[in-house]
Amino acid sequence: MTETVTVLGIETSCDETAAAVLRHGPDGVVDILSEVVLSQIDEHAPYGGVVPEIAARAHADATDTIVQQALDQSGQALQDLDAIAATSGPGLIGGVMVGMMTGKALALAAQKPFVPINHLEGHALSPRLAEVCAFPYLLLLVSGGHCQFIAVKGLGDYQRLGTTIDDAAGEAFDKLAKTLGIGFPGGPAVERLARTGDPARFDLPRPLLNRPGLDMSFAGLKTAAARIVEAEPLDDQGRADLCASYQHAIADCLAEKARRALDVFAGADDDEIRLVVAGGVAANQTIRTALDDVARAAGARLIAPPLRHCTDNAAMIALAGAERFKAGLLPEDGQAFSARPRWPLDEAAALAAPAYGGGKRGAKA
Ligand code: KG4
Ligand code: ZN
């Protein structure tokens, strides 16, 4: 594969309106020509979480401008592109529709292929933005909406090894922050307070840790913390201690499950085993350190993409589009693709054993 392709990516599945243009060169070397991200954090902050209607409206207002800025900054015209990719699920469906329709309209106008992208595939491929991270690798995707171990075996070849059966780890951080009234998004706020706290002060549960397997659970942790907050008025030190204890419990769970996942993961055919951590929670230093320790002990290398590529971004969507375009892994007619609120990466595993959100509407993750 020697060909170079230039792709526009659009991401609107949660609370970031993002567009990026990248060039995918021979041997998988990536040149990001532009990336523009508009965060809606201020609009959702008063509610302590992402409000889908507000998100959809904000995406509708901003997407055209953000895409135009990304094109302008890249120095590329629409005609210079080989393909246009947009997140087409899973996510908040109003926002997904806005980004997908924008991508489809541009593709139609410029007579370019439209590539619908699974947002989770974007995260799964994100380490390949910064380095040629060869397949296979083990991915821990840990964000506000997702918490899963995935064996990334190749493009479009993902095996889910374990998942949360209730809340995602980021959601757990957000919920504690909401309970304590310390701001949104919760992860950075909890991490900040935890710095001056005692992680041993509160004995919080480590759900599912004493059971075999790679599934995770964080809902019980949230409830245990809420009980503590209800039971006694916490002073500043108490709140810091609770944040530290909570963060410690989440780090323990993720680290122990990562240790087991590395055990199960078949590993690479070269002699390096790679553990990639992606998603907003990967920003957490305590969690990174815990994962790094586990990786080292297993003789593996921890790869954490730069923060702007850990959180939601359009470069990873453009990359997934470029890789799929080059490999010819495209739907027959991208324009006919319908947005999917639920779209598991490992569809077979999700259908066989929906960890949560099963039923009529299909597996959630
Ligand atoms: O990947 P992301 O930007 O969006 C999706 O959920 O897809 O992740 C956002 C999540 C939020 O739940 C946020 O609280 C969490 O990542 N987060 C953190 C930190 N920074 C962001 N969690 C723990 N520690 C952090 N420093
Ligand atoms: Zn995401």
Short mmCIF file of C-alpha atoms in Angstrom, two decimals, residues 2-151:
data_model
loop_
_atom_site.label_atom_id
_atom_site.label_comp_id
_atom_site.label_asym_id
_atom_site.label_seq_id
_atom_site.Cartn_x
_atom_site.Cartn_y
_atom_site.Cartn_z
CA THR A 2 1.80 3.11 -1.17
CA GLU A 3 -1.06 5.40 -1.94
CA THR A 4 -1.65 8.66 -0.07
CA VAL A 5 -5.23 9.70 0.66
CA THR A 6 -6.70 12.90 2.09
CA VAL A 7 -9.86 12.61 4.18
CA LEU A 8 -12.16 14.98 6.05
CA GLY A 9 -13.58 13.61 9.31
CA ILE A 10 -16.58 14.94 11.24
CA GLU A 11 -17.45 14.08 14.85
CA THR A 12 -20.71 15.14 16.56
CA SER A 13 -21.81 12.14 18.63
CA CYS A 14 -21.60 13.70 22.10
CA ASP A 15 -20.71 17.20 23.28
CA GLU A 16 -17.89 18.12 20.92
CA THR A 17 -18.36 19.46 17.42
CA ALA A 18 -15.16 18.51 15.63
CA ALA A 19 -13.72 18.37 12.13
CA ALA A 20 -10.28 17.40 10.89
CA VAL A 21 -8.46 16.85 7.63
CA LEU A 22 -5.65 14.35 7.48
CA ARG A 23 -3.41 12.72 4.97
CA HIS A 24 -2.76 9.02 5.31
CA GLY A 25 0.48 8.19 3.59
CA PRO A 26 2.29 5.06 2.59
CA ASP A 27 2.96 2.65 5.47
CA GLY A 28 0.28 4.27 7.60
CA VAL A 29 2.11 7.50 8.40
CA VAL A 30 -0.45 10.17 9.29
CA ASP A 31 -0.16 13.89 8.67
CA ILE A 32 -2.91 15.85 10.41
CA LEU A 33 -3.46 18.93 8.26
CA SER A 34 -6.05 20.54 10.55
CA GLU A 35 -8.17 19.81 13.61
CA VAL A 36 -10.90 22.04 14.96
CA VAL A 37 -12.89 21.23 18.11
CA LEU A 38 -15.70 23.21 19.66
CA SER A 39 -16.62 22.00 23.13
CA GLN A 40 -20.14 22.44 24.50
CA ILE A 41 -19.06 21.98 28.12
CA ASP A 42 -20.28 25.42 29.21
CA GLU A 43 -23.73 24.76 27.80
CA HIS A 44 -24.15 21.46 29.66
CA ALA A 45 -22.36 22.41 32.90
CA PRO A 46 -25.45 23.88 34.63
CA TYR A 47 -27.14 20.46 34.29
CA GLY A 48 -24.20 18.36 35.52
CA GLY A 49 -24.30 16.20 32.39
CA VAL A 50 -24.80 16.26 28.63
CA VAL A 51 -28.38 17.21 27.67
CA PRO A 52 -29.14 15.55 24.31
CA GLU A 53 -31.45 18.30 23.00
CA ILE A 54 -28.97 21.04 23.84
CA ALA A 55 -26.20 19.01 22.21
CA ALA A 56 -28.16 18.44 19.00
CA ARG A 57 -29.03 22.13 18.67
CA ALA A 58 -25.45 23.22 19.37
CA HIS A 59 -24.13 20.78 16.73
CA ALA A 60 -26.70 22.06 14.22
CA ASP A 61 -25.52 25.63 14.88
CA ALA A 62 -21.80 24.91 14.67
CA THR A 63 -21.03 22.01 12.35
CA ASP A 64 -20.94 23.98 9.05
CA THR A 65 -18.56 26.56 10.49
CA ILE A 66 -16.28 24.03 12.15
CA VAL A 67 -16.03 21.97 8.95
CA GLN A 68 -15.28 25.12 6.93
CA GLN A 69 -12.56 26.11 9.42
CA ALA A 70 -10.98 22.66 9.21
CA LEU A 71 -10.96 22.81 5.41
CA ASP A 72 -9.55 26.37 5.41
CA GLN A 73 -6.80 25.53 7.90
CA SER A 74 -5.83 22.40 5.98
CA GLY A 75 -5.34 24.35 2.78
CA GLN A 76 -7.45 21.75 0.99
CA ALA A 77 -10.53 22.35 -1.11
CA LEU A 78 -13.41 19.90 -1.08
CA GLN A 79 -12.28 18.68 -4.48
CA ASP A 80 -8.83 17.76 -3.10
CA LEU A 81 -10.35 15.19 -0.74
CA ASP A 82 -10.52 11.48 -1.52
CA ALA A 83 -13.38 10.79 0.88
CA ILE A 84 -15.51 12.33 3.61
CA ALA A 85 -16.06 10.42 6.85
CA ALA A 86 -18.44 11.16 9.71
CA THR A 87 -19.39 9.45 12.94
CA SER A 88 -22.65 7.67 12.15
CA GLY A 89 -23.15 6.07 15.58
CA PRO A 90 -23.21 5.10 18.39
CA GLY A 91 -24.04 8.24 20.33
CA LEU A 92 -26.70 10.85 20.96
CA ILE A 93 -28.73 10.42 17.82
CA GLY A 94 -29.62 14.09 17.24
CA GLY A 95 -25.98 15.09 17.14
CA VAL A 96 -24.96 12.02 15.12
CA MET A 97 -27.56 12.92 12.48
CA VAL A 98 -26.25 16.48 12.19
CA GLY A 99 -22.66 15.39 11.54
CA MET A 100 -23.64 12.52 9.28
CA MET A 101 -26.00 14.63 7.16
CA THR A 102 -23.37 17.35 6.84
CA GLY A 103 -20.84 14.76 5.68
CA LYS A 104 -23.29 13.20 3.25
CA ALA A 105 -24.28 16.57 1.78
CA LEU A 106 -20.65 17.59 1.22
CA ALA A 107 -19.84 14.20 -0.28
CA LEU A 108 -22.81 14.43 -2.61
CA ALA A 109 -21.95 17.97 -3.70
CA ALA A 110 -18.29 17.11 -4.31
CA GLN A 111 -19.08 13.66 -5.73
CA LYS A 112 -16.83 11.94 -3.22
CA PRO A 113 -17.47 8.73 -1.32
CA PHE A 114 -19.11 9.14 2.09
CA VAL A 115 -17.70 6.79 4.74
CA PRO A 116 -19.92 6.18 7.80
CA ILE A 117 -17.73 5.57 10.84
CA ASN A 118 -18.40 3.80 14.11
CA HIS A 119 -17.26 6.26 16.80
CA LEU A 120 -15.80 3.37 18.80
CA GLU A 121 -13.67 2.33 15.84
CA GLY A 122 -12.31 5.88 15.83
CA HIS A 123 -11.22 5.47 19.46
CA ALA A 124 -9.87 1.99 18.71
CA LEU A 125 -7.64 3.32 15.93
CA SER A 126 -6.65 6.55 17.72
CA PRO A 127 -3.14 5.39 18.75
CA ARG A 128 -2.36 5.08 15.04
CA LEU A 129 -2.62 8.87 14.65
CA ALA A 130 0.66 9.46 16.44
CA GLU A 131 2.66 6.33 15.71
CA VAL A 132 2.46 3.27 13.53
CA CYS A 133 0.87 1.15 16.21
CA ALA A 134 0.70 -2.22 14.49
CA PHE A 135 -2.19 -4.65 14.93
CA PRO A 136 -2.90 -6.46 17.15
CA TYR A 137 -3.10 -4.52 20.39
CA LEU A 138 -5.24 -4.54 23.49
CA LEU A 139 -7.43 -1.48 23.95
CA LEU A 140 -9.00 -0.21 27.13
CA LEU A 141 -11.59 2.33 26.03
CA VAL A 142 -12.60 4.25 29.10
CA SER A 143 -14.77 7.33 28.63
CA GLY A 144 -18.03 8.88 29.77
CA GLY A 145 -20.07 6.52 27.63
CA HIS A 146 -17.89 3.44 27.33
CA CYS A 147 -15.73 1.14 29.38
CA GLN A 148 -14.50 -1.90 27.48
CA PHE A 149 -11.51 -4.10 26.78
CA ILE A 150 -11.18 -4.76 23.07
CA ALA A 151 -8.65 -6.89 21.21
#
